[in-house]
Short mmCIF file of C-alpha atoms in Angstrom, two decimals:
data_model
loop_
_atom_site.label_atom_id
_atom_site.label_comp_id
_atom_site.label_asym_id
_atom_site.label_seq_id
_atom_site.Cartn_x
_atom_site.Cartn_y
_atom_site.Cartn_z
CA PRO D 1 0.29 0.05 0.28
CA GLY D 2 1.43 3.23 -0.86
CA THR D 3 3.89 2.07 -3.34
CA SER D 4 3.73 3.07 -6.67
CA ALA D 5 5.95 2.02 -9.66
CA HIS D 6 7.08 3.53 -12.82
CA ILE D 7 8.38 1.63 -16.08
CA TYR D 8 9.60 3.74 -18.86
CA ASN D 9 8.01 6.94 -17.05
CA HIS D 10 4.74 5.39 -17.18
CA PRO D 11 2.81 4.12 -14.07
CA VAL D 12 2.68 0.48 -13.27
CA PHE D 13 -1.09 -0.81 -12.39
CA TYR D 14 -1.44 -3.99 -10.24
CA ASN D 15 -4.50 -5.99 -8.98
CA ALA D 16 -3.45 -7.77 -5.92
CA THR D 17 -6.09 -10.03 -6.25
CA SER D 18 -5.39 -11.84 -9.63
CA GLN D 19 -1.57 -10.52 -9.75
CA ASP D 20 -2.23 -8.86 -13.03
CA VAL D 21 -0.08 -6.00 -14.13
CA ILE D 22 -0.44 -3.47 -16.68
CA LEU D 23 2.84 -1.71 -17.52
CA PHE D 24 4.47 0.11 -20.37
CA ALA D 25 7.13 -1.45 -22.15
CA GLY D 26 8.76 1.29 -24.24
CA TYR D 27 6.63 1.04 -27.01
CA ARG D 28 3.24 -0.65 -26.34
CA TRP D 29 1.24 -1.42 -23.03
CA LEU D 30 1.24 -4.91 -21.92
CA ILE D 31 -0.76 -7.02 -19.80
CA THR D 32 0.76 -9.72 -18.10
CA ASN D 33 0.87 -11.48 -14.84
CA LEU D 34 3.11 -10.92 -11.47
CA VAL D 35 4.43 -14.50 -11.07
CA PHE D 36 3.75 -15.82 -14.18
CA GLY D 37 4.56 -13.19 -16.87
CA LEU D 38 7.37 -11.48 -14.53
CA ASN D 39 8.18 -14.08 -12.46
CA LEU D 40 8.28 -12.05 -9.14
CA THR D 41 6.21 -12.81 -6.34
CA THR D 42 5.54 -9.36 -4.88
CA VAL D 43 4.86 -6.03 -6.49
CA GLU D 44 7.62 -4.56 -4.31
CA GLU D 45 10.27 -6.46 -6.43
CA LEU D 46 9.07 -4.97 -9.50
CA VAL D 47 9.05 -1.52 -7.77
CA SER D 48 12.74 -2.56 -7.01
CA LEU D 49 13.54 -3.32 -10.43
CA ASP D 50 12.49 0.04 -11.49
CA ALA D 51 14.48 1.82 -8.74
CA GLN D 52 17.57 0.06 -9.60
CA GLY D 53 16.79 0.41 -13.36
CA THR D 54 17.13 -2.86 -14.12
CA PHE D 55 14.01 -3.55 -15.74
CA HIS D 56 13.85 -4.65 -19.31
CA ALA D 57 10.77 -5.51 -21.41
CA THR D 58 12.70 -8.50 -22.81
CA GLN D 59 12.33 -9.85 -18.83
CA ILE D 60 8.64 -10.54 -19.81
CA LEU D 61 8.09 -14.10 -19.96
CA SER D 62 4.10 -14.11 -21.15
CA ILE D 63 2.04 -11.43 -21.70
CA ASP D 64 -2.02 -11.79 -22.21
CA LEU D 65 -2.88 -8.59 -23.93
CA ALA D 66 -1.12 -6.00 -25.93
CA SER D 67 -1.79 -2.52 -26.85
CA THR D 68 -1.35 -0.78 -30.10
CA PRO D 69 1.86 0.90 -30.52
CA VAL D 70 2.34 4.48 -28.35
CA PRO D 71 5.27 6.10 -30.03
CA TYR D 72 7.20 8.14 -27.79
CA GLN D 73 6.18 11.67 -26.78
CA THR D 74 2.76 11.51 -28.96
CA PRO D 75 -0.55 12.46 -27.83
CA ALA D 76 -1.18 8.76 -26.79
CA ASP D 77 2.12 8.66 -24.87
CA ARG D 78 1.13 11.98 -23.10
CA ARG D 79 -1.93 10.39 -21.85
CA SER D 80 0.31 7.97 -19.63
CA THR D 81 -2.81 5.65 -19.21
CA PRO D 82 -3.47 2.29 -20.79
CA VAL D 83 -7.51 3.19 -20.60
CA ALA D 84 -7.71 4.97 -23.92
CA ALA D 85 -5.40 2.53 -25.79
CA ASP D 86 -6.38 0.12 -28.39
CA TRP D 87 -5.77 -3.58 -27.34
CA ILE D 88 -5.05 -6.83 -28.77
CA VAL D 89 -5.61 -10.32 -27.54
CA ILE D 90 -2.36 -12.26 -27.54
CA THR D 91 -3.19 -15.77 -28.84
CA ASN D 92 -0.11 -17.28 -28.88
CA ARG D 93 1.19 -16.04 -25.23
CA GLY D 94 4.83 -15.95 -24.82
CA PRO D 95 8.00 -13.51 -24.54
CA LEU D 96 7.36 -10.17 -26.37
CA SER D 97 9.84 -11.44 -28.83
CA LYS D 98 7.71 -14.21 -30.03
CA VAL D 99 4.72 -12.30 -29.85
CA ALA D 100 5.61 -9.34 -31.56
CA THR D 101 5.03 -11.15 -35.12
CA ALA D 102 1.29 -11.99 -34.24
CA PHE D 103 0.31 -8.34 -34.05
CA PRO D 104 -2.40 -7.22 -35.03
CA ALA D 105 -5.11 -9.98 -33.51
CA ASN D 106 -8.43 -9.50 -31.77
CA PRO D 107 -9.17 -5.80 -30.76
CA VAL D 108 -10.64 -5.36 -27.20
CA LEU D 109 -11.66 -2.24 -25.29
CA PHE D 110 -11.67 -1.87 -21.51
CA LEU D 111 -15.42 -1.38 -20.20
CA CYS D 112 -14.34 0.64 -17.27
CA ALA D 113 -12.77 4.32 -17.62
CA THR D 114 -12.43 7.19 -15.51
CA CYS D 115 -14.92 10.33 -16.60
CA THR D 116 -14.96 13.83 -16.07
CA THR D 117 -18.26 14.62 -14.57
CA ASN D 118 -21.37 12.83 -13.49
CA THR D 119 -23.48 14.03 -16.36
CA ASN D 120 -20.40 13.48 -18.84
CA ALA D 121 -20.58 9.81 -19.40
CA ASP D 122 -19.22 9.84 -22.99
CA ARG D 123 -16.29 7.48 -22.02
CA CYS D 124 -18.64 5.15 -19.99
CA LEU D 125 -19.51 1.98 -22.50
CA ASN D 126 -22.53 -0.27 -22.50
CA GLY D 127 -24.60 2.40 -21.03
CA ASN D 128 -22.96 2.60 -17.45
CA THR D 129 -22.89 5.76 -15.58
CA CYS D 130 -20.44 8.16 -14.23
CA VAL D 131 -20.30 8.47 -10.33
CA ASN D 132 -17.28 10.59 -8.80
CA GLY D 133 -15.02 10.72 -11.81
CA THR D 134 -15.26 6.72 -12.52
CA CYS D 135 -17.45 4.59 -14.89
CA GLN D 136 -19.52 2.40 -12.86
CA CYS D 137 -19.56 -1.04 -14.87
#
């Protein structure tokens, strides 16, 4: 709690229940698993790799989803969030070097997002409403 990590100057998102991690790999956002995809046991280990400057995308053992390319210092990159990214299902899971040739595959979209006001629910999909800046999915 209270620990934050940034990889390639982008935030890392972590779900403690599923141990899924969303991180930026330098050119794409990736969704992987902390244990199976990164071979780590705690998110603190990822924070430590980040602090030491020793993390590299080639260390990722398995990828579940990948975003379309997010070129450095473009409007998509400056948003620094994976929510607005276009996502691709990786059907032949494996390290980044092995799945890079699989792009593009099946496009996907996150169902939940942040929104600006309770009346401006344009980013909330499937008829969901915006409450306190978060789409209720």
